[in-house]
């Protein structure tokens, strides 16, 4: 919540944050990202979790992000998950400058609504196809979200797709064994593409949706985000798929 005498930030208005639908994820954007996760100013993003003057408890690691929403768009999933997991830090990575700014402002404004609202969620501009190990250490994350990723229908643009053979080892690096990747799309061909890529990778295994009956995230995958709501309004079907990070295979004999 805003301190006494300090004005709570206002929720952003979308009309000031409009941007072209697609940014090229392979282009050299002028993005700022830390050289290493420990160089990031996490306290600036999550001040409620790093109170000034509070000494770190010896032997206890500082709070760390556990959930990442890759291509979080306007931040709807983080808004929905923040009160469900109030002690869990979650970060959205969004490539488009104005969209990332909107999501960040929206989450900060939410904090004015009271404890447990948005304090654990933040968004930064970043390229999930290039910078994941700059933000997260090995095995740091327990959940990753790829909701309605851009389908890039034309074959020459398939290499712009977020799920691709080069990204999967990085997802496997930042996600801990047992961690989950949640995907959903309204494009059947992209769904098959994602299932095939994860299915072929030795670090991932598809989880039957029936196994995740009690998981409060599952029912929100298709409805919490702006893209999901658009699809819902249009009455189009959606295709969720969830993958578990398997344990590392034993090292090869030398
Ligand atoms: N997940 C959000 C939702 O469901 O509303 C946004 C979906 S939108 C179709 C896809 C988003 O992914 C866009 O905002 C786009 O800018 C972002 N994006 C695409 N490639 C990205 C990348 N390499 N890194 C980070 N964000 C990316």
mmCIF file of N, CA and C in Angstrom, residues 48-136:
data_model
loop_
_atom_site.group_PDB
_atom_site.id
_atom_site.type_symbol
_atom_site.label_atom_id
_atom_site.label_comp_id
_atom_site.label_asym_id
_atom_site.label_seq_id
_atom_site.Cartn_x
_atom_site.Cartn_y
_atom_site.Cartn_z
ATOM 1 N N UNK A 48 8.057 -4.691 -1.014
ATOM 2 C CA UNK A 48 7.417 -5.227 0.194
ATOM 3 C C UNK A 48 8.161 -6.445 0.734
ATOM 4 N N UNK A 49 8.922 -7.097 -0.139
ATOM 5 C CA UNK A 49 9.637 -8.315 0.270
ATOM 6 C C UNK A 49 11.075 -8.017 0.708
ATOM 7 N N UNK A 50 11.491 -6.753 0.534
ATOM 8 C CA UNK A 50 12.852 -6.353 0.928
ATOM 9 C C UNK A 50 12.744 -5.063 1.755
ATOM 10 N N UNK A 51 12.128 -5.120 2.966
ATOM 11 C CA UNK A 51 11.935 -3.882 3.713
ATOM 12 C C UNK A 51 13.270 -3.213 4.013
ATOM 13 N N UNK A 52 13.346 -1.882 3.872
ATOM 14 C CA UNK A 52 14.620 -1.196 4.115
ATOM 15 C C UNK A 52 15.070 -1.427 5.561
ATOM 16 N N UNK A 53 16.342 -1.682 5.713
ATOM 17 C CA UNK A 53 16.881 -1.856 7.065
ATOM 18 C C UNK A 53 16.741 -3.269 7.588
ATOM 19 N N UNK A 54 15.886 -4.095 6.935
ATOM 20 C CA UNK A 54 15.732 -5.471 7.425
ATOM 21 C C UNK A 54 16.978 -6.259 7.026
ATOM 22 N N UNK A 55 17.656 -6.770 8.045
ATOM 23 C CA UNK A 55 18.876 -7.531 7.751
ATOM 24 C C UNK A 55 18.478 -8.906 7.232
ATOM 25 N N UNK A 56 19.235 -9.390 6.281
ATOM 26 C CA UNK A 56 18.982 -10.747 5.784
ATOM 27 C C UNK A 56 19.239 -11.730 6.930
ATOM 28 N N UNK A 57 18.350 -12.729 7.091
ATOM 29 C CA UNK A 57 18.562 -13.730 8.138
ATOM 30 C C UNK A 57 19.718 -14.621 7.710
ATOM 31 N N UNK A 58 20.738 -14.750 8.609
ATOM 32 C CA UNK A 58 21.884 -15.559 8.208
ATOM 33 C C UNK A 58 21.437 -16.977 7.821
ATOM 34 N N UNK A 59 21.989 -17.452 6.738
ATOM 35 C CA UNK A 59 21.681 -18.817 6.284
ATOM 36 C C UNK A 59 20.401 -18.893 5.477
ATOM 37 N N UNK A 60 19.614 -17.792 5.446
ATOM 38 C CA UNK A 60 18.360 -17.833 4.685
ATOM 39 C C UNK A 60 18.542 -17.063 3.381
ATOM 40 N N UNK A 61 18.241 -17.695 2.234
ATOM 41 C CA UNK A 61 18.449 -16.978 0.978
ATOM 42 C C UNK A 61 17.441 -15.835 0.843
ATOM 43 N N UNK A 62 17.804 -14.745 0.136
ATOM 44 C CA UNK A 62 16.846 -13.660 -0.072
ATOM 45 C C UNK A 62 15.672 -14.163 -0.912
ATOM 46 N N UNK A 63 14.502 -13.486 -0.829
ATOM 47 C CA UNK A 63 13.355 -13.928 -1.621
ATOM 48 C C UNK A 63 13.715 -13.959 -3.105
ATOM 49 N N UNK A 64 13.197 -14.952 -3.809
ATOM 50 C CA UNK A 64 13.512 -15.087 -5.238
ATOM 51 C C UNK A 64 12.239 -15.333 -6.023
ATOM 52 N N UNK A 65 12.251 -14.910 -7.263
ATOM 53 C CA UNK A 65 11.111 -15.162 -8.141
ATOM 54 C C UNK A 65 10.958 -16.672 -8.338
ATOM 55 N N UNK A 66 9.703 -17.129 -8.296
ATOM 56 C CA UNK A 66 9.417 -18.569 -8.474
ATOM 57 C C UNK A 66 8.609 -18.836 -9.727
ATOM 58 N N UNK A 67 7.781 -17.837 -10.122
ATOM 59 C CA UNK A 67 6.930 -18.018 -11.303
ATOM 60 C C UNK A 67 7.364 -16.995 -12.355
ATOM 61 N N UNK A 68 7.415 -17.406 -13.613
ATOM 62 C CA UNK A 68 7.694 -16.445 -14.689
ATOM 63 C C UNK A 68 6.658 -16.599 -15.790
ATOM 64 N N UNK A 69 6.133 -15.458 -16.240
ATOM 65 C CA UNK A 69 5.151 -15.440 -17.327
ATOM 66 C C UNK A 69 5.865 -14.846 -18.548
ATOM 67 N N UNK A 70 6.151 -15.701 -19.523
ATOM 68 C CA UNK A 70 6.948 -15.268 -20.674
ATOM 69 C C UNK A 70 6.018 -14.728 -21.760
ATOM 70 N N UNK A 71 6.244 -13.473 -22.152
ATOM 71 C CA UNK A 71 5.313 -12.821 -23.080
ATOM 72 C C UNK A 71 4.021 -12.532 -22.342
ATOM 73 N N UNK A 72 4.142 -11.836 -21.202
ATOM 74 C CA UNK A 72 2.986 -11.673 -20.294
ATOM 75 C C UNK A 72 1.972 -10.679 -20.822
ATOM 76 N N UNK A 73 2.296 -9.965 -21.906
ATOM 77 C CA UNK A 73 1.349 -8.995 -22.445
ATOM 78 C C UNK A 73 0.981 -7.960 -21.390
ATOM 79 N N UNK A 74 -0.313 -7.708 -21.238
ATOM 80 C CA UNK A 74 -0.774 -6.641 -20.334
ATOM 81 C C UNK A 74 -0.852 -7.089 -18.873
ATOM 82 N N UNK A 75 -0.429 -8.319 -18.589
ATOM 83 C CA UNK A 75 -0.229 -8.725 -17.193
ATOM 84 C C UNK A 75 -1.420 -9.373 -16.505
ATOM 85 N N UNK A 76 -2.450 -9.750 -17.267
ATOM 86 C CA UNK A 76 -3.668 -10.299 -16.653
ATOM 87 C C UNK A 76 -3.422 -11.545 -15.804
ATOM 88 N N UNK A 77 -2.520 -12.415 -16.232
ATOM 89 C CA UNK A 77 -2.288 -13.638 -15.455
ATOM 90 C C UNK A 77 -1.674 -13.288 -14.097
ATOM 91 N N UNK A 78 -0.725 -12.354 -14.102
ATOM 92 C CA UNK A 78 -0.062 -11.988 -12.842
ATOM 93 C C UNK A 78 -1.064 -11.343 -11.883
ATOM 94 N N UNK A 79 -1.965 -10.544 -12.432
ATOM 95 C CA UNK A 79 -3.013 -9.939 -11.597
ATOM 96 C C UNK A 79 -3.858 -11.041 -10.955
ATOM 97 N N UNK A 80 -4.167 -12.084 -11.730
ATOM 98 C CA UNK A 80 -5.010 -13.169 -11.205
ATOM 99 C C UNK A 80 -4.250 -14.044 -10.206
ATOM 100 N N UNK A 81 -2.971 -14.305 -10.456
ATOM 101 C CA UNK A 81 -2.227 -15.230 -9.588
ATOM 102 C C UNK A 81 -1.704 -14.568 -8.315
ATOM 103 N N UNK A 82 -1.481 -13.252 -8.375
ATOM 104 C CA UNK A 82 -0.866 -12.563 -7.232
ATOM 105 C C UNK A 82 -1.594 -12.848 -5.900
ATOM 106 N N UNK A 83 -2.924 -12.696 -5.817
ATOM 107 C CA UNK A 83 -3.574 -12.978 -4.518
ATOM 108 C C UNK A 83 -3.685 -14.468 -4.205
ATOM 109 N N UNK A 84 -3.562 -15.324 -5.224
ATOM 110 C CA UNK A 84 -3.651 -16.768 -4.965
ATOM 111 C C UNK A 84 -2.380 -17.304 -4.322
ATOM 112 N N UNK A 85 -1.241 -16.650 -4.633
ATOM 113 C CA UNK A 85 0.060 -17.094 -4.108
ATOM 114 C C UNK A 85 0.763 -15.874 -3.502
ATOM 115 N N UNK A 86 0.211 -15.330 -2.392
ATOM 116 C CA UNK A 86 0.708 -14.030 -1.919
ATOM 117 C C UNK A 86 2.159 -14.032 -1.444
ATOM 118 N N UNK A 87 2.723 -15.202 -1.124
ATOM 119 C CA UNK A 87 4.121 -15.245 -0.651
ATOM 120 C C UNK A 87 5.088 -15.621 -1.775
ATOM 121 N N UNK A 88 4.558 -15.789 -2.970
ATOM 122 C CA UNK A 88 5.403 -16.229 -4.085
ATOM 123 C C UNK A 88 5.696 -15.060 -5.015
ATOM 124 N N UNK A 89 6.964 -14.810 -5.275
ATOM 125 C CA UNK A 89 7.310 -13.730 -6.212
ATOM 126 C C UNK A 89 7.126 -14.214 -7.645
ATOM 127 N N UNK A 90 6.520 -13.360 -8.469
ATOM 128 C CA UNK A 90 6.281 -13.730 -9.871
ATOM 129 C C UNK A 90 6.664 -12.574 -10.780
ATOM 130 N N UNK A 91 7.273 -12.927 -11.926
ATOM 131 C CA UNK A 91 7.773 -11.901 -12.836
ATOM 132 C C UNK A 91 7.249 -12.154 -14.242
ATOM 133 N N UNK A 92 6.755 -11.093 -14.885
ATOM 134 C CA UNK A 92 6.400 -11.158 -16.294
ATOM 135 C C UNK A 92 7.547 -10.605 -17.117
ATOM 136 N N UNK A 93 7.859 -11.287 -18.214
ATOM 137 C CA UNK A 93 8.836 -10.757 -19.178
ATOM 138 C C UNK A 93 8.056 -10.435 -20.436
ATOM 139 N N UNK A 94 8.188 -9.209 -20.911
ATOM 140 C CA UNK A 94 7.424 -8.798 -22.088
ATOM 141 C C UNK A 94 8.344 -8.002 -23.009
ATOM 142 N N UNK A 95 8.325 -8.379 -24.270
ATOM 143 C CA UNK A 95 9.248 -7.781 -25.239
ATOM 144 C C UNK A 95 8.842 -6.367 -25.657
ATOM 145 N N UNK A 96 7.541 -6.137 -25.792
ATOM 146 C CA UNK A 96 7.124 -4.826 -26.312
ATOM 147 C C UNK A 96 7.193 -3.772 -25.199
ATOM 148 N N UNK A 97 7.891 -2.688 -25.536
ATOM 149 C CA UNK A 97 8.196 -1.637 -24.558
ATOM 150 C C UNK A 97 6.954 -1.096 -23.850
ATOM 151 N N UNK A 98 5.979 -0.632 -24.652
ATOM 152 C CA UNK A 98 4.827 0.024 -24.014
ATOM 153 C C UNK A 98 3.955 -0.991 -23.280
ATOM 154 N N UNK A 99 3.899 -2.194 -23.808
ATOM 155 C CA UNK A 99 3.063 -3.220 -23.184
ATOM 156 C C UNK A 99 3.675 -3.613 -21.828
ATOM 157 N N UNK A 100 5.010 -3.759 -21.807
ATOM 158 C CA UNK A 100 5.689 -4.069 -20.536
ATOM 159 C C UNK A 100 5.475 -2.922 -19.539
ATOM 160 N N UNK A 101 5.524 -1.686 -20.032
ATOM 161 C CA UNK A 101 5.325 -0.531 -19.141
ATOM 162 C C UNK A 101 3.901 -0.550 -18.577
ATOM 163 N N UNK A 102 2.934 -0.884 -19.430
ATOM 164 C CA UNK A 102 1.538 -0.959 -18.966
ATOM 165 C C UNK A 102 1.414 -1.994 -17.848
ATOM 166 N N UNK A 103 1.951 -3.204 -18.110
ATOM 167 C CA UNK A 103 1.801 -4.295 -17.123
ATOM 168 C C UNK A 103 2.474 -3.912 -15.801
ATOM 169 N N UNK A 104 3.665 -3.311 -15.887
ATOM 170 C CA UNK A 104 4.381 -2.917 -14.665
ATOM 171 C C UNK A 104 3.584 -1.892 -13.880
ATOM 172 N N UNK A 105 3.053 -0.878 -14.577
ATOM 173 C CA UNK A 105 2.282 0.172 -13.892
ATOM 174 C C UNK A 105 1.004 -0.413 -13.302
ATOM 175 N N UNK A 106 0.378 -1.304 -14.059
ATOM 176 C CA UNK A 106 -0.867 -1.931 -13.579
ATOM 177 C C UNK A 106 -0.624 -2.694 -12.272
ATOM 178 N N UNK A 107 0.491 -3.428 -12.219
ATOM 179 C CA UNK A 107 0.764 -4.221 -11.019
ATOM 180 C C UNK A 107 1.122 -3.324 -9.833
ATOM 181 N N UNK A 108 1.854 -2.241 -10.114
ATOM 182 C CA UNK A 108 2.190 -1.323 -9.011
ATOM 183 C C UNK A 108 0.928 -0.626 -8.495
ATOM 184 N N UNK A 109 0.027 -0.294 -9.420
ATOM 185 C CA UNK A 109 -1.213 0.381 -9.012
ATOM 186 C C UNK A 109 -2.070 -0.542 -8.152
ATOM 187 N N UNK A 110 -2.011 -1.816 -8.464
ATOM 188 C CA UNK A 110 -2.787 -2.807 -7.711
ATOM 189 C C UNK A 110 -2.372 -2.826 -6.241
ATOM 190 N N UNK A 111 -1.103 -2.510 -6.008
ATOM 191 C CA UNK A 111 -0.593 -2.569 -4.628
ATOM 192 C C UNK A 111 -1.331 -1.592 -3.728
ATOM 193 N N UNK A 112 -1.888 -0.539 -4.313
ATOM 194 C CA UNK A 112 -2.659 0.422 -3.529
ATOM 195 C C UNK A 112 -3.935 -0.189 -2.983
ATOM 196 N N UNK A 113 -4.360 -1.331 -3.539
ATOM 197 C CA UNK A 113 -5.635 -1.934 -3.125
ATOM 198 C C UNK A 113 -5.508 -2.685 -1.801
ATOM 199 N N UNK A 114 -4.291 -2.848 -1.294
ATOM 200 C CA UNK A 114 -4.162 -3.481 0.020
ATOM 201 C C UNK A 114 -3.142 -4.592 0.036
ATOM 202 N N UNK A 115 -2.851 -5.102 1.244
ATOM 203 C CA UNK A 115 -1.842 -6.150 1.358
ATOM 204 C C UNK A 115 -2.241 -7.372 0.532
ATOM 205 N N UNK A 116 -1.249 -8.029 -0.017
ATOM 206 C CA UNK A 116 -1.514 -9.249 -0.791
ATOM 207 C C UNK A 116 -2.036 -8.963 -2.184
ATOM 208 N N UNK A 117 -2.034 -7.709 -2.623
ATOM 209 C CA UNK A 117 -2.520 -7.393 -3.957
ATOM 210 C C UNK A 117 -1.371 -6.810 -4.782
ATOM 211 N N UNK A 118 -0.744 -7.632 -5.570
ATOM 212 C CA UNK A 118 0.262 -7.150 -6.518
ATOM 213 C C UNK A 118 1.655 -6.919 -5.956
ATOM 214 N N UNK A 119 1.812 -7.021 -4.633
ATOM 215 C CA UNK A 119 3.143 -6.760 -4.071
ATOM 216 C C UNK A 119 4.162 -7.804 -4.506
ATOM 217 N N UNK A 120 3.663 -8.970 -4.849
ATOM 218 C CA UNK A 120 4.544 -10.087 -5.205
ATOM 219 C C UNK A 120 4.679 -10.250 -6.723
ATOM 220 N N UNK A 121 4.141 -9.297 -7.497
ATOM 221 C CA UNK A 121 4.163 -9.456 -8.959
ATOM 222 C C UNK A 121 4.750 -8.216 -9.611
ATOM 223 N N UNK A 122 5.553 -8.437 -10.647
ATOM 224 C CA UNK A 122 6.174 -7.318 -11.366
ATOM 225 C C UNK A 122 6.392 -7.736 -12.807
ATOM 226 N N UNK A 123 6.609 -6.726 -13.641
ATOM 227 C CA UNK A 123 6.887 -7.016 -15.051
ATOM 228 C C UNK A 123 8.102 -6.216 -15.484
ATOM 229 N N UNK A 124 8.966 -6.831 -16.266
ATOM 230 C CA UNK A 124 10.079 -6.095 -16.859
ATOM 231 C C UNK A 124 10.082 -6.344 -18.357
ATOM 232 N N UNK A 125 10.645 -5.385 -19.074
ATOM 233 C CA UNK A 125 10.805 -5.595 -20.499
ATOM 234 C C UNK A 125 11.979 -6.553 -20.688
ATOM 235 N N UNK A 126 11.782 -7.581 -21.484
ATOM 236 C CA UNK A 126 12.869 -8.524 -21.691
ATOM 237 C C UNK A 126 12.522 -9.466 -22.822
ATOM 238 N N UNK A 127 13.545 -10.102 -23.354
ATOM 239 C CA UNK A 127 13.356 -11.048 -24.450
ATOM 240 C C UNK A 127 13.531 -12.459 -23.902
ATOM 241 N N UNK A 128 12.408 -13.157 -23.762
ATOM 242 C CA UNK A 128 12.448 -14.501 -23.179
ATOM 243 C C UNK A 128 13.242 -15.470 -24.050
ATOM 244 N N UNK A 129 13.409 -15.139 -25.327
ATOM 245 C CA UNK A 129 14.167 -16.038 -26.202
ATOM 246 C C UNK A 129 15.668 -15.839 -26.043
ATOM 247 N N UNK A 130 16.063 -14.803 -25.341
ATOM 248 C CA UNK A 130 17.497 -14.532 -25.250
ATOM 249 C C UNK A 130 18.034 -14.414 -23.832
ATOM 250 N N UNK A 131 17.200 -14.011 -22.903
ATOM 251 C CA UNK A 131 17.765 -13.526 -21.646
ATOM 252 C C UNK A 131 17.372 -14.291 -20.396
ATOM 253 N N UNK A 132 16.742 -15.456 -20.534
ATOM 254 C CA UNK A 132 16.272 -16.142 -19.317
ATOM 255 C C UNK A 132 17.390 -16.375 -18.289
ATOM 256 N N UNK A 133 18.574 -16.897 -18.702
ATOM 257 C CA UNK A 133 19.599 -17.149 -17.679
ATOM 258 C C UNK A 133 20.192 -15.865 -17.091
ATOM 259 N N UNK A 134 19.874 -14.715 -17.695
ATOM 260 C CA UNK A 134 20.306 -13.452 -17.082
ATOM 261 C C UNK A 134 19.411 -13.081 -15.905
ATOM 262 N N UNK A 135 18.160 -13.569 -15.943
ATOM 263 C CA UNK A 135 17.211 -13.228 -14.876
ATOM 264 C C UNK A 135 17.081 -14.317 -13.812
ATOM 265 N N UNK A 136 17.295 -15.572 -14.226
ATOM 266 C CA UNK A 136 17.008 -16.685 -13.302
ATOM 267 C C UNK A 136 18.189 -17.657 -13.264
#
